[in-house]
Coordinates of C-alpha atoms in Angstrom, one line a residue:
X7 CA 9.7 -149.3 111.0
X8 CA 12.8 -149.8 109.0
X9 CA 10.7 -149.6 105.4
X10 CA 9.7 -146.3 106.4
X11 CA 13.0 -145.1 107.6
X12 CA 14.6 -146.6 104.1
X13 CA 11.5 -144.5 102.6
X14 CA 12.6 -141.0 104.5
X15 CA 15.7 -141.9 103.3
X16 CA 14.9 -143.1 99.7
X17 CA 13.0 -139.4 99.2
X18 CA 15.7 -137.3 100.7
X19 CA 18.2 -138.7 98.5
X20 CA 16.1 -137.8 95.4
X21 CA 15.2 -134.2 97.3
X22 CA 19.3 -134.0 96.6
X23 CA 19.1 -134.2 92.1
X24 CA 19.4 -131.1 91.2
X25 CA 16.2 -130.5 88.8
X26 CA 16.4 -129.5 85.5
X27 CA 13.7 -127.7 83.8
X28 CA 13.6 -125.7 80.2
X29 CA 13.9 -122.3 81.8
X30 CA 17.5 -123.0 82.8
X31 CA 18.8 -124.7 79.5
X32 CA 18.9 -120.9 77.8
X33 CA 22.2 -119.0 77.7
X34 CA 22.2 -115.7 79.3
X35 CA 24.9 -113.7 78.1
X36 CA 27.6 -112.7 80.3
X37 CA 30.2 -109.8 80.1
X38 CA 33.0 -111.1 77.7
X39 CA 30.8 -113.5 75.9
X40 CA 31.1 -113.5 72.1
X41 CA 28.5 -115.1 69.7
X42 CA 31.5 -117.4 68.4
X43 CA 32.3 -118.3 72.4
X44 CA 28.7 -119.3 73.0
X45 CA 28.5 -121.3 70.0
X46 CA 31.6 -123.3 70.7
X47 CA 30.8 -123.9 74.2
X48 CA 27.4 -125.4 73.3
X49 CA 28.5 -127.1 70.0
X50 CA 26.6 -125.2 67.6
X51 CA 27.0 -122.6 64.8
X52 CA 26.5 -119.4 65.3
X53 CA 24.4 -119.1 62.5
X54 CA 21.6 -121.6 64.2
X55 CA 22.1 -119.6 67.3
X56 CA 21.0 -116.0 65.4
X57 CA 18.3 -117.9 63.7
X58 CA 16.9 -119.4 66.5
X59 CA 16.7 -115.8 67.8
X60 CA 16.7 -113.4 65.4
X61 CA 19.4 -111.9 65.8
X62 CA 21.3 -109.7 63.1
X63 CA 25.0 -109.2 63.6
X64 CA 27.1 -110.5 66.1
X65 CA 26.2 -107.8 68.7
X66 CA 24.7 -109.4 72.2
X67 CA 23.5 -107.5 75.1
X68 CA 24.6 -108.2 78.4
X69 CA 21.7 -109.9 80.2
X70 CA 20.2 -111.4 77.0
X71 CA 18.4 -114.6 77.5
X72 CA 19.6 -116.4 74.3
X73 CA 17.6 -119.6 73.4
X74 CA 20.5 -122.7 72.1
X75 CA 19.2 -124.6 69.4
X76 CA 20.7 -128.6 69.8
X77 CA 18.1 -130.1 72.4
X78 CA 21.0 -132.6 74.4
X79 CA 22.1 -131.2 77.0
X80 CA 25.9 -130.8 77.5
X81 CA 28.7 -129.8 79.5
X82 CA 31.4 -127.0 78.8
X83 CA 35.0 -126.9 80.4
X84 CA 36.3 -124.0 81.7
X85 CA 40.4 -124.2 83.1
X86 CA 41.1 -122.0 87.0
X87 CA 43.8 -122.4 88.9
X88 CA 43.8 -123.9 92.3
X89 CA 45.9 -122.4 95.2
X90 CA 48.9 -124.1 94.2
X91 CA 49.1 -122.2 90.6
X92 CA 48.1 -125.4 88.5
X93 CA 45.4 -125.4 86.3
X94 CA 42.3 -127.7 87.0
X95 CA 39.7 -128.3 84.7
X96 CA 35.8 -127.9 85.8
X97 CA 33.2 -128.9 83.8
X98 CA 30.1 -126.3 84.5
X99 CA 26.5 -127.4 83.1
X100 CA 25.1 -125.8 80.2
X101 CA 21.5 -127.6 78.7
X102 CA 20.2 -126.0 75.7
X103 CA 17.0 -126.3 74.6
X104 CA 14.4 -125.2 72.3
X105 CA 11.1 -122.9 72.8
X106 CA 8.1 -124.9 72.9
X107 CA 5.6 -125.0 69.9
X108 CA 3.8 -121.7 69.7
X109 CA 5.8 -119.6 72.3
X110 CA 5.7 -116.2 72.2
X111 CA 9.4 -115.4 72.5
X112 CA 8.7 -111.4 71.4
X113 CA 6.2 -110.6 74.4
X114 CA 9.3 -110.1 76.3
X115 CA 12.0 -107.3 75.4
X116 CA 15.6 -109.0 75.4
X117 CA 16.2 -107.9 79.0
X118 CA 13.7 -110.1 80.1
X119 CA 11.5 -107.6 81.0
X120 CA 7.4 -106.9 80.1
X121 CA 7.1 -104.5 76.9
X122 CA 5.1 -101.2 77.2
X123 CA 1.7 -100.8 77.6
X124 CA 2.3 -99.3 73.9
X125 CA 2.9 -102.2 72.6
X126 CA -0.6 -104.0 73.9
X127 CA -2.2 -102.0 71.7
X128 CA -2.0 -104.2 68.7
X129 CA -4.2 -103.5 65.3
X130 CA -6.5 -105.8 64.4
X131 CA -6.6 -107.1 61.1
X132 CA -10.0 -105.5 60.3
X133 CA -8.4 -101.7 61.4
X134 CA -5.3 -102.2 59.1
X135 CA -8.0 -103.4 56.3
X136 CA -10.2 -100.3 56.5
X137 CA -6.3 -98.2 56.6
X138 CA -5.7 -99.9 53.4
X139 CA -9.0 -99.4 51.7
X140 CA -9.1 -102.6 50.3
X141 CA -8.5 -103.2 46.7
X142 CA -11.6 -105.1 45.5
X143 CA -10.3 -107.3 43.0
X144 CA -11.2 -110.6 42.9
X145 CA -7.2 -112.0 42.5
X146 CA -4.4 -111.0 44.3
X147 CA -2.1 -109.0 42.1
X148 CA 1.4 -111.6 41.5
X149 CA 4.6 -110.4 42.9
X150 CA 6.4 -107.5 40.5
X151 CA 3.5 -106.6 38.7
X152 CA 2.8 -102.9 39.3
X153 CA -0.6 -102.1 40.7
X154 CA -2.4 -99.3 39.7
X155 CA -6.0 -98.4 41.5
X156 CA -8.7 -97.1 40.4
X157 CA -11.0 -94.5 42.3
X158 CA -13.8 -96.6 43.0
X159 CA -11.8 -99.5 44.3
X160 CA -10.1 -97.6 47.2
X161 CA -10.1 -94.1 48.7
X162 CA -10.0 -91.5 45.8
X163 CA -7.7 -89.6 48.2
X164 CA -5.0 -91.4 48.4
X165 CA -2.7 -93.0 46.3
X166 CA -1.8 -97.2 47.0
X167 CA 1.5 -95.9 48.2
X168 CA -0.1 -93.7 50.7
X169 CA -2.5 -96.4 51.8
X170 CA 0.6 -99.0 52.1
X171 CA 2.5 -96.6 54.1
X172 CA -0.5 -96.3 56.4
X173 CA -0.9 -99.7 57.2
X174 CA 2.5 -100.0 57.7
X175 CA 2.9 -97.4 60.2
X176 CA 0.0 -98.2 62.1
X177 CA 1.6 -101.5 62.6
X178 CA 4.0 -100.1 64.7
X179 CA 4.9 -101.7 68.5
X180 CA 3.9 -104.8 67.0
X181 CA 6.1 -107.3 68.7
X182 CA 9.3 -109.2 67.0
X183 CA 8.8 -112.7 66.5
X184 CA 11.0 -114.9 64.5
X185 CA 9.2 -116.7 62.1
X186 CA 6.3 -114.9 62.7
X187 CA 3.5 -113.9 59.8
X188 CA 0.6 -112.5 62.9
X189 CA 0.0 -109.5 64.6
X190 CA 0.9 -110.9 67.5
X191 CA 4.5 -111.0 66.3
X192 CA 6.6 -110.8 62.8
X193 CA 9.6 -110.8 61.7
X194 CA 10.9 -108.8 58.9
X195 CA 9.9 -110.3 56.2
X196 CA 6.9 -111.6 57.7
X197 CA 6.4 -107.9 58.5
X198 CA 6.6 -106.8 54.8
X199 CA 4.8 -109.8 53.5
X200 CA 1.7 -109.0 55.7
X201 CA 1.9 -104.9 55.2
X202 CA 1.4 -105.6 51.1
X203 CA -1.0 -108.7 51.5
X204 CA -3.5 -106.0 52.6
X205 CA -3.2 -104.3 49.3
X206 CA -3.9 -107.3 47.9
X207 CA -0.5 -108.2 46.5
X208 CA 0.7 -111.0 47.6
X209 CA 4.9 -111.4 48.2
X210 CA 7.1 -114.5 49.2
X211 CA 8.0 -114.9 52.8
X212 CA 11.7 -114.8 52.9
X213 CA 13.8 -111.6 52.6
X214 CA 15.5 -113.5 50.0
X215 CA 12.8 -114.2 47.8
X216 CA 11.6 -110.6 48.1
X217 CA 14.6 -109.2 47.1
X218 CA 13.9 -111.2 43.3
X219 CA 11.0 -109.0 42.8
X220 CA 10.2 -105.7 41.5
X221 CA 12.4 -103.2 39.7
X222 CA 15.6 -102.6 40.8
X223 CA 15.9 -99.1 42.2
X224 CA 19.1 -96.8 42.8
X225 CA 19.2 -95.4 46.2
X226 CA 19.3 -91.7 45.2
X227 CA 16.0 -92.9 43.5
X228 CA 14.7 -94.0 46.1
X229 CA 10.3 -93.6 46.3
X230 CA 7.8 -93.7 49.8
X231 CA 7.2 -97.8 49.8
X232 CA 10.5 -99.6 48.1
X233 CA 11.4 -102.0 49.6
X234 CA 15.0 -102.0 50.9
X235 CA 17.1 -104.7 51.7
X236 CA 20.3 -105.5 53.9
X237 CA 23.0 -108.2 54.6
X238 CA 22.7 -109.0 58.1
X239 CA 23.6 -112.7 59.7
X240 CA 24.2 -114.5 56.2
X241 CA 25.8 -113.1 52.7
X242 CA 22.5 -113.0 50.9
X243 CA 19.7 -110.5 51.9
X244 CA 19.0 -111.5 55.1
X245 CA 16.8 -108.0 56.4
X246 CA 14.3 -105.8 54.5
X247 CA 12.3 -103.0 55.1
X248 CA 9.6 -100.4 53.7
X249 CA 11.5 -96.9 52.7
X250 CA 8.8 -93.9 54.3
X251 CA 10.7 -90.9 52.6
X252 CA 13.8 -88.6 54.1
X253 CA 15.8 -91.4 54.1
X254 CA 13.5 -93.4 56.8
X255 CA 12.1 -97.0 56.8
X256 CA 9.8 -98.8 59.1
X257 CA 10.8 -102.8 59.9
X258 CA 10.1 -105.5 62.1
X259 CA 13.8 -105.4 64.4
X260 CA 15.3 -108.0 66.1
X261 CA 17.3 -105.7 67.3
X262 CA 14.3 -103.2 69.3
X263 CA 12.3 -106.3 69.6
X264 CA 9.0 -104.7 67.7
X265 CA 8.1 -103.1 64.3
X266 CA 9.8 -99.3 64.5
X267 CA 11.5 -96.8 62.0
X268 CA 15.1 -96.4 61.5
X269 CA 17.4 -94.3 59.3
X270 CA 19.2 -95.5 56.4
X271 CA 22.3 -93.3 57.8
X272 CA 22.5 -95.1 60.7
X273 CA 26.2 -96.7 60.6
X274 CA 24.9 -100.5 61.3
X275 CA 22.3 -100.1 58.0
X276 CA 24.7 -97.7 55.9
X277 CA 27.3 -100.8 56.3
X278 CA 24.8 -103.5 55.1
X279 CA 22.8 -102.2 53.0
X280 CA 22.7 -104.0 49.5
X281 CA 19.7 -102.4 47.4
X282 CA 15.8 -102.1 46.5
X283 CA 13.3 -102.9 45.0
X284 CA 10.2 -100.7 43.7
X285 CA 6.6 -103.4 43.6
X286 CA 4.6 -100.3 43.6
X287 CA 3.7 -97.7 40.7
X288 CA 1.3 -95.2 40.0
X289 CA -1.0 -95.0 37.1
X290 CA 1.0 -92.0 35.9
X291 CA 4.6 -94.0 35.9
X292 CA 3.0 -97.1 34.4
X293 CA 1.9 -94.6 31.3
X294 CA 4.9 -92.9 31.1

């Protein structure tokens, strides 16, 4: 009888531990938090922190579930005063932890709740390749060589710059992912890499490396398919885009959480916005 009251007790006591599971080592930001704040009271850089989530600028939404790259978990300090005016220090938890392998962080919108039915409706890779008419070459075309298409290898109809701009538009809804190069999530790059792949030019991944190609174009100049670039979270191009004409480009945002179109004039872009880049040219500007 007393080994199975000492068991009672024995599984009580453990009932007591609190449990800790992955879902609460994120950071949910609260009003008053800074990016800067949250990184010093997990012990991280901010930069990891916009990485990990794709975040450009130092902006944060109140709400936002923000995933803290470090894996120990840790404890934060925060100084209140106690009834007699002196200041006592409590230390609050705070675990951070990483997304599993394979999680698909951008099915959910930053407020934690489900996307539209809109954005459900994801191409398939067969739908963008018929949109793109498919070059039928036999090599892809290297980065910064201009294409030129003949009739009989796409749609006599329209020109590679109209079929990239379709395929790029089409992808539109498709969900954000950081560090993601499928339909089922990209990021910006990723994004850009996969719109020109389907023209059978093939690009580098980062924004970085993208930004070494092409011709260098002036932004009065600027032509339906450059590709423009920004400096978001780090000094060198961090963000790109396609230009669509009127001063419009489409781009996977962190930001909106999906693949959308933006204006150049809007005051966050008109502030970081470092250049382009022309891949593209017609038969008639490759004579000329």
């Amino acid at each position: 009888m007393k080994q199975l009251f000492a068991l009672f007790a024995a599984l009580a006591a453990l009932a007591a531990i609190p449990v800790v599971s992955l879902a609460d080592a994120t950071h949910v930001v609260r009003k008053g938090d800074t990016l800067g704040k949250i990184a010093r009271a997990h012990h991280v850089s901010a930069s990891k922190i916009q990485a990990a989530n794709g975040i450009e600028g130092t902006h944060l939404s109140v709400g936002t579930k923000l995933v803290i790259p470090g894996g120990k978990a840790h404890s934060k300090r925060r100084k209140v005063r106690s009834g007699k005016g002196k200041r006592v220090t409590v230390r609050e938890s705070a675990l951070p932890d990483d997304p599993p392998p394979g999680a698909q962080l951008s099915l959910v919108d930053p407020q934690g709740s489900a996307l539209s039915a809109e954005a459900w409706k994801l191409p398939t890779e067969a739908e963008l390749a018929e949109l793109a008419g498919s070059v039928k070459e036999t090599d892809t075309a290297p980065p910064g060589v201009a294409a030129s298409v003949a009739p009989e290898a796409g749609k006599a109809d329209a020109s590679i710059k109209d079929r990239l701009l379709r395929v790029a538009q089409r992808m539109l809804a498709v969900p954000y992912r950081f560090g993601g190069t499928t339909l089922w999530g990209l990021d910006c790059s990723g994004f850009v890499q996969k719109t020109f792949a389907f023209l059978n030019l093939d690009l580098p991944r980062s924004a970085r490396e993208q930004f070494r190609e092409g011709a260098k174009v002036a932004k009065a100049d600027l032509s339906p398919g450059d590709l423009v670039f920004f400096r978001t979270y780090a000094k060198y191009p961090s963000h790109v885009g396609i230009y669509l004409g009127d001063n419009r480009f489409v781009h996977a945002s962190s930001r909106e959480r999906k693949v959308t179109v933006e204006s150049l004039d809007t005051p966050y872009y008109v502030k970081r916005y470092i250049g382009a880049k022309r891949l593209l040219f017609e038969q008639n500007q490759i004579e000329n």
